[in-house]
PDB file of C-alpha atoms in Angstrom:
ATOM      1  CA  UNK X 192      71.869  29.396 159.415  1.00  0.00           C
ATOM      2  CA  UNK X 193      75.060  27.543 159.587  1.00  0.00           C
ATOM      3  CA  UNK X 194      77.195  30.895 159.496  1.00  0.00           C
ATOM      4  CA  UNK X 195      75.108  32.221 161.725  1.00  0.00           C
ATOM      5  CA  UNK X 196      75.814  28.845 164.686  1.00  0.00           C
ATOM      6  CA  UNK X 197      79.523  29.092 163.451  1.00  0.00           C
ATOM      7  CA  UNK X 198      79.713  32.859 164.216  1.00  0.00           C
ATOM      8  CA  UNK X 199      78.469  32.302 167.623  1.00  0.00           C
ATOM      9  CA  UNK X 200      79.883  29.321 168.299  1.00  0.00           C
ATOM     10  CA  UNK X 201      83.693  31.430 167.707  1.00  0.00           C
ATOM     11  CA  UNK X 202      82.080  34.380 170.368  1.00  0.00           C
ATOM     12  CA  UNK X 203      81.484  31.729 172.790  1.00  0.00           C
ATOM     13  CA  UNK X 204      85.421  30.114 172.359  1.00  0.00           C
ATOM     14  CA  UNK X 205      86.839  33.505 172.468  1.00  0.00           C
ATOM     15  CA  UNK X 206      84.432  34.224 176.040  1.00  0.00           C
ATOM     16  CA  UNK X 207      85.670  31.644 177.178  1.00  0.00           C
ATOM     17  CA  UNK X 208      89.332  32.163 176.321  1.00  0.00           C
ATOM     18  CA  UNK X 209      88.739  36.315 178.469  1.00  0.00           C
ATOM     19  CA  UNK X 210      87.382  34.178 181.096  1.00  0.00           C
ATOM     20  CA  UNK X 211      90.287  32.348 181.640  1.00  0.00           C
ATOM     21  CA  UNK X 212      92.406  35.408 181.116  1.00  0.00           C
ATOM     22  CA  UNK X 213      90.933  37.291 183.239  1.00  0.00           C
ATOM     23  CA  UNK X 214      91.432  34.238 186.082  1.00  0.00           C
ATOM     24  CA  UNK X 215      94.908  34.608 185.359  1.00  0.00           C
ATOM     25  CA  UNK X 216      94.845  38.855 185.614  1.00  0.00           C
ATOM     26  CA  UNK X 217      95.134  39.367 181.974  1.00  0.00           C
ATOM     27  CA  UNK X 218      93.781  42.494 180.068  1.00  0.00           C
ATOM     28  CA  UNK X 219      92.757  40.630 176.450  1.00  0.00           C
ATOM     29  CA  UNK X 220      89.163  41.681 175.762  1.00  0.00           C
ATOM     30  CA  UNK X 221      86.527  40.731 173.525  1.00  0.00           C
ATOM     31  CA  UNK X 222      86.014  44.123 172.432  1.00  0.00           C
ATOM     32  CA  UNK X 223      89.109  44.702 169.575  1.00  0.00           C
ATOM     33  CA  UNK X 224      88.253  40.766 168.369  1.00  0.00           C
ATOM     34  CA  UNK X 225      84.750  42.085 167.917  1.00  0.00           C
ATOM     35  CA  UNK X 226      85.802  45.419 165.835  1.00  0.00           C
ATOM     36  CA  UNK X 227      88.529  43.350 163.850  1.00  0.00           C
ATOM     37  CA  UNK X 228      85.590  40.930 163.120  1.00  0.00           C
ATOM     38  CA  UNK X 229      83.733  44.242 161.782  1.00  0.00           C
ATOM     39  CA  UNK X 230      86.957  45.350 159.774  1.00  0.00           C
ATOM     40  CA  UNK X 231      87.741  42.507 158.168  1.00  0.00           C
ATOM     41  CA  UNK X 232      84.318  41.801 156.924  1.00  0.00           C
ATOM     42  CA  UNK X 233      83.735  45.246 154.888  1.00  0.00           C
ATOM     43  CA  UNK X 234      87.537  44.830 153.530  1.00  0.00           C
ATOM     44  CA  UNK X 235      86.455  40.949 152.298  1.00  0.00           C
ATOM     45  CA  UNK X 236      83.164  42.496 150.536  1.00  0.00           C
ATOM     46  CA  UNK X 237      83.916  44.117 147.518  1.00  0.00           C
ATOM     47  CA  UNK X 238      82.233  48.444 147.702  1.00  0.00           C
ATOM     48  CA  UNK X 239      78.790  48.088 145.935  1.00  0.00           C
ATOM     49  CA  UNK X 240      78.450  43.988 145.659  1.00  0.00           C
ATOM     50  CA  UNK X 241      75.628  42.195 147.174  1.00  0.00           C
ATOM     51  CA  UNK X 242      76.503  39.849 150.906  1.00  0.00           C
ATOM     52  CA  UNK X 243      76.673  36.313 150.049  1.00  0.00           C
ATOM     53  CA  UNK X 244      75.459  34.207 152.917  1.00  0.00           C
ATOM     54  CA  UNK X 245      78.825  32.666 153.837  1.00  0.00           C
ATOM     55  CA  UNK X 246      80.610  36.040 153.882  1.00  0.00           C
ATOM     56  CA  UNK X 247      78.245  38.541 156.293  1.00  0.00           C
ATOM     57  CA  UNK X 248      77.399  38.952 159.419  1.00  0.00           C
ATOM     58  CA  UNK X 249      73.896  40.834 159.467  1.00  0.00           C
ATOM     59  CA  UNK X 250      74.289  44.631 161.145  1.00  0.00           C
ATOM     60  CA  UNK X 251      71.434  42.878 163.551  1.00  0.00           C
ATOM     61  CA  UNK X 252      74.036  40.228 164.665  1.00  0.00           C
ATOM     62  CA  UNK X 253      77.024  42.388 164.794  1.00  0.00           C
ATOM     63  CA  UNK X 254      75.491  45.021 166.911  1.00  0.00           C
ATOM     64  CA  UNK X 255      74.754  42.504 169.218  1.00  0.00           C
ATOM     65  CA  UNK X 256      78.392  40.838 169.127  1.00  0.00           C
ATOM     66  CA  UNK X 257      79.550  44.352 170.051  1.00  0.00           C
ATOM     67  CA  UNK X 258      76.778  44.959 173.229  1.00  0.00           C
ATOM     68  CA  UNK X 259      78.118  41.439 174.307  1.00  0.00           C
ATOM     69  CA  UNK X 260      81.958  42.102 173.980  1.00  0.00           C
ATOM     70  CA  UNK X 261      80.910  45.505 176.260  1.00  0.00           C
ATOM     71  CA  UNK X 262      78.962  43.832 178.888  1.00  0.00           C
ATOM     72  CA  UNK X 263      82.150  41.272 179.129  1.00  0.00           C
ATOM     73  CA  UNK X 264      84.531  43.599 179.124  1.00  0.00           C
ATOM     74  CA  UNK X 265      83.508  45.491 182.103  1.00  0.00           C
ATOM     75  CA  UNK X 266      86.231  45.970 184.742  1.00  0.00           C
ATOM     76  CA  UNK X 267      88.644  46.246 182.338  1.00  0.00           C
ATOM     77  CA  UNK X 268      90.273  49.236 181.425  1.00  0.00           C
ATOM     78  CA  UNK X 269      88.806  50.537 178.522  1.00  0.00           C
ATOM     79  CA  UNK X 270      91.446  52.865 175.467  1.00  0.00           C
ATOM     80  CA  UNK X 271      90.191  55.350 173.921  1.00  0.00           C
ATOM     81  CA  UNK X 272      92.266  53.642 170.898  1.00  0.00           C
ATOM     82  CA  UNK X 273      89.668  51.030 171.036  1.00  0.00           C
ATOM     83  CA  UNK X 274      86.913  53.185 171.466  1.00  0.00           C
ATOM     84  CA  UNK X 275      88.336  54.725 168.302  1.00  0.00           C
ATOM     85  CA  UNK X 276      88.881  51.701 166.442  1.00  0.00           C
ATOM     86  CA  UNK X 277      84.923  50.378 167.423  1.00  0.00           C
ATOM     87  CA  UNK X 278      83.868  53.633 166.110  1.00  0.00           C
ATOM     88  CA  UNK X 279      85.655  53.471 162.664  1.00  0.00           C
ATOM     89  CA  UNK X 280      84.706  49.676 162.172  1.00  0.00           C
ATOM     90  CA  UNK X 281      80.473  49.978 163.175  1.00  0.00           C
ATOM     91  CA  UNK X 282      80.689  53.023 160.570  1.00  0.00           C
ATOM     92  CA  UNK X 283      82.138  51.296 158.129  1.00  0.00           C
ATOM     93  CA  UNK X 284      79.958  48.431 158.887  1.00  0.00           C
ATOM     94  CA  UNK X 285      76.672  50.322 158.792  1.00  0.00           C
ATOM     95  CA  UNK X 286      77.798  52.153 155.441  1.00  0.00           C
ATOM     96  CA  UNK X 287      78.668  49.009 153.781  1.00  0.00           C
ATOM     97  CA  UNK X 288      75.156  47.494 155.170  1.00  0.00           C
ATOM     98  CA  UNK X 289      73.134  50.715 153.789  1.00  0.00           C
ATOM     99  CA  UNK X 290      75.100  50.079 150.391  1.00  0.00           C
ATOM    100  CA  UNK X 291      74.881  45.921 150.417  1.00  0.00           C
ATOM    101  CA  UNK X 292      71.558  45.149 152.209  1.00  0.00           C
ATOM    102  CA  UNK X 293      69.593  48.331 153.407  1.00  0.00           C
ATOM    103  CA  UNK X 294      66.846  46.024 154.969  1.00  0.00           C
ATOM    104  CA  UNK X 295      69.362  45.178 157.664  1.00  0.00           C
ATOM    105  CA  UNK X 296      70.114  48.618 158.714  1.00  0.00           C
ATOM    106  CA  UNK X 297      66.052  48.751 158.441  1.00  0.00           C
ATOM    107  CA  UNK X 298      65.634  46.557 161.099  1.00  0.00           C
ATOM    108  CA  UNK X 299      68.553  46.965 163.389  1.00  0.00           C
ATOM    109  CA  UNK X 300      68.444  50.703 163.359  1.00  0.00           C
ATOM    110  CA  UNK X 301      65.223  52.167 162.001  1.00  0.00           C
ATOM    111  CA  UNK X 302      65.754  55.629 163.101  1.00  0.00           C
ATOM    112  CA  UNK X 303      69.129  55.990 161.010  1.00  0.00           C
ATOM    113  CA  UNK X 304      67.061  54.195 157.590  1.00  0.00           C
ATOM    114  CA  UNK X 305      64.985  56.664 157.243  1.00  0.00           C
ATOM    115  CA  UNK X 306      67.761  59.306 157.562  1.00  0.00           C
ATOM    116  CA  UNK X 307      69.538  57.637 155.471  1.00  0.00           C
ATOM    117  CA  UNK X 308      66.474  56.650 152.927  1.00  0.00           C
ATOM    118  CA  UNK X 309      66.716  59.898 150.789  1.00  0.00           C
ATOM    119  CA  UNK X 310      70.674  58.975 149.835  1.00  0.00           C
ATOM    120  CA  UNK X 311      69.758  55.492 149.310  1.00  0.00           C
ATOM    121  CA  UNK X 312      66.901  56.506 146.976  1.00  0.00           C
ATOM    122  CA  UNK X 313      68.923  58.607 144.737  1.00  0.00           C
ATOM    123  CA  UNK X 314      71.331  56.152 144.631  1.00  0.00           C
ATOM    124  CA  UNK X 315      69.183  53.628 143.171  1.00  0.00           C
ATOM    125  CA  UNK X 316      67.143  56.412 140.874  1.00  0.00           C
ATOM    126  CA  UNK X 317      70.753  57.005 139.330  1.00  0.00           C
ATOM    127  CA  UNK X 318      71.269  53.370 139.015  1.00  0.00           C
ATOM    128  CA  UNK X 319      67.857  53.106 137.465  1.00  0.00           C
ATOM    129  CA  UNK X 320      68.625  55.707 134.951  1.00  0.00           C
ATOM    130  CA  UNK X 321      71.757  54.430 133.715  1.00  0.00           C
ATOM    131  CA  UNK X 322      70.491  51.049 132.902  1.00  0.00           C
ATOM    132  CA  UNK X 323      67.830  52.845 131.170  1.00  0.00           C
ATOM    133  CA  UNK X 324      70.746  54.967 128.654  1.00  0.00           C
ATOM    134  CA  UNK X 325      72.498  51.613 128.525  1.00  0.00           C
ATOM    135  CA  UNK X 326      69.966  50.140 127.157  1.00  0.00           C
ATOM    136  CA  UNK X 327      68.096  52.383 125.445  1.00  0.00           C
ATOM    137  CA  UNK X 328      64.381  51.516 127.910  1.00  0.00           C
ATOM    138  CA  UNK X 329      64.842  47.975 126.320  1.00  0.00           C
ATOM    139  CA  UNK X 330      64.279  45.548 129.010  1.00  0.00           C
ATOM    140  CA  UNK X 331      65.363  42.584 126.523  1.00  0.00           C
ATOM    141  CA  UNK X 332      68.886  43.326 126.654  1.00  0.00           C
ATOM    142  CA  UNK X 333      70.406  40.520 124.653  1.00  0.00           C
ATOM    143  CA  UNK X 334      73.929  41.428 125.460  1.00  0.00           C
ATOM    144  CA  UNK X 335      74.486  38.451 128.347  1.00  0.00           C
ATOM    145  CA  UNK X 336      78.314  38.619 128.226  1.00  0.00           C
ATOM    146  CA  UNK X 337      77.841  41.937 130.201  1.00  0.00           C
ATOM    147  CA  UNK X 338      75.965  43.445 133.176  1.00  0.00           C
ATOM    148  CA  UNK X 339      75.707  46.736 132.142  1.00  0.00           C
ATOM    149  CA  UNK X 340      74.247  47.923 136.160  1.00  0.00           C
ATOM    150  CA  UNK X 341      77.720  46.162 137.385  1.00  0.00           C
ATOM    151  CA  UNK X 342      79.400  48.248 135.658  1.00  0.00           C
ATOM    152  CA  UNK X 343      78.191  51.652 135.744  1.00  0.00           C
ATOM    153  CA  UNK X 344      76.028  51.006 139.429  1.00  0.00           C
ATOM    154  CA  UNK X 345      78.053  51.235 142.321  1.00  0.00           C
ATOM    155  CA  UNK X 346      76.534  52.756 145.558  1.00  0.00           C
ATOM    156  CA  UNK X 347      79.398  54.113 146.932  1.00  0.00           C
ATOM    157  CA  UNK X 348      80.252  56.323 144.366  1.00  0.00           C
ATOM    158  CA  UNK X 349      76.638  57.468 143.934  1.00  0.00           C
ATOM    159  CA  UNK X 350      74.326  58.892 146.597  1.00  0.00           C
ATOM    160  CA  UNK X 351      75.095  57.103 149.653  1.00  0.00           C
ATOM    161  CA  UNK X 352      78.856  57.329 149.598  1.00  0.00           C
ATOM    162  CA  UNK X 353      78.329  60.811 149.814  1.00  0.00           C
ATOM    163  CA  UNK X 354      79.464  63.089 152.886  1.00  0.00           C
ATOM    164  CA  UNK X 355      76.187  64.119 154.209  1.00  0.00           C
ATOM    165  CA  UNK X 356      75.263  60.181 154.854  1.00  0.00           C
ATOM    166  CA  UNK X 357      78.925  59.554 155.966  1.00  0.00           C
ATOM    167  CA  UNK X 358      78.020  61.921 159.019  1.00  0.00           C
ATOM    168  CA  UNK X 359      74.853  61.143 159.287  1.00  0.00           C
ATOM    169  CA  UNK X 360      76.092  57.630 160.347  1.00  0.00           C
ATOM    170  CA  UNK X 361      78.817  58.873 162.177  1.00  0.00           C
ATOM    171  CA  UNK X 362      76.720  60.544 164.566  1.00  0.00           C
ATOM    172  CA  UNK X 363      74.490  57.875 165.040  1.00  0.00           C
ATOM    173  CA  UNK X 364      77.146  55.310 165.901  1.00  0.00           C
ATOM    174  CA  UNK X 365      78.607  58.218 168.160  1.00  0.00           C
ATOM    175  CA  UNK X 366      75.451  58.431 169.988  1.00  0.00           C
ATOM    176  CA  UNK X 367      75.605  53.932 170.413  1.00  0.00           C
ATOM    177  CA  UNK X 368      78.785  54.130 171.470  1.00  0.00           C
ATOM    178  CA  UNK X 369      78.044  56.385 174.061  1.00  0.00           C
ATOM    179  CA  UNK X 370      75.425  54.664 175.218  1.00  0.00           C
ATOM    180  CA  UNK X 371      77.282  51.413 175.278  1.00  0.00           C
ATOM    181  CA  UNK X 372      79.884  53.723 177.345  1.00  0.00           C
ATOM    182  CA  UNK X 373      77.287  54.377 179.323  1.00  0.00           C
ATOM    183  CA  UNK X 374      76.362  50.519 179.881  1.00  0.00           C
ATOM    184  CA  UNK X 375      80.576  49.568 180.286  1.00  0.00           C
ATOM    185  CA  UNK X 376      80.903  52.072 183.443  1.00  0.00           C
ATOM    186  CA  UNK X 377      77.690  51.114 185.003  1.00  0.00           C
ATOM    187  CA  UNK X 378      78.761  47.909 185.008  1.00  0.00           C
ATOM    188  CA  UNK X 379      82.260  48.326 186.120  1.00  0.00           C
ATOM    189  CA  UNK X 380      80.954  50.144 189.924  1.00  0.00           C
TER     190      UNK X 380
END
């Protein structure tokens, strides 16, 4: 919980710091802090290894971040370089939170999960079978030195990192970006 009050606690500094900008006519938005937030978060979490409670931001959280950083950025010109660079990061974002924590995309985007359910299943039906080679259907593995799943059990490499999810979640984030497009020019007239 006290990530969570810290994370939100930094969005309301840096609304504060537009709002002044903007009082003084300048063109910082919220909306590139937001996506570096994104970008910097799957490049700190190692491909494959599990969120630690310090480190992540849940999708949930960060899809609302980015709705926010829209609605304040309206009336403000609007790049497609940052549209670009919103794209890229909620893609990475979402991959990384199908790979990590697959509940989250549950919940903040049910309609993508269960696209995205027959990768993640035969991701973790290849992970199951090589921990059953390693060790031979023994579940009393008395090797501790080594994880044996760590090793040979990474999600990207298996059925999620594959292209047909990639572009699965490319289009959905296509069609939210839109949408939140849609939101930034209705707000701007």
């Amino acid at each position: 919980m006290d990530q969570s009050q810290e994370v939100w606690d930094n969005c309301r500094q840096r609304v504060a710091r537009q709002v002044e900008l903007r009082k003084q006519g300048g063109r910082e938005w919220i909306i590139p802090e937001v996506a570096d937030v994104m970008q910097r978060q799957v490049s700190a979490m190692p491909s494959g290894a599990a969120p630690s409670n310090d480190a992540a931001i849940p999708l949930q959280e960060l899809l609302t971040l980015l709705v926010h950083a829209f609605a304040l950025s309206s009336g403000a010109p609007l790049e497609e370089f940052t549209i670009q660079m919103v794209k890229k990061a909620l893609i990475e974002s979402v991959l990384q939170a199908a790979r990590t924590n697959p509940v989250s995309v549950e919940i903040a985007l049910p309609d993508l999960f269960s696209q995205l359910t027959p990768y993640l299943n035969a991701a973790h039906s290849e992970c199951a079978a090589s921990e059953e080679e390693i060790t031979g259907g023994d579940d009393w593995d008395w090797n501790e030195n080594t994880n044996p799943l760590t090793e040979t059990c990474d999600l990207s490499s298996s059925g999620i990192g594959d292209f047909e999810a990639k572009a699965i979640v490319e289009t959905c984030v296509e069609s939210l970006v839109d949408r939140l497009k849609v939101v930034f020019t209705t707000l701007c007239n």
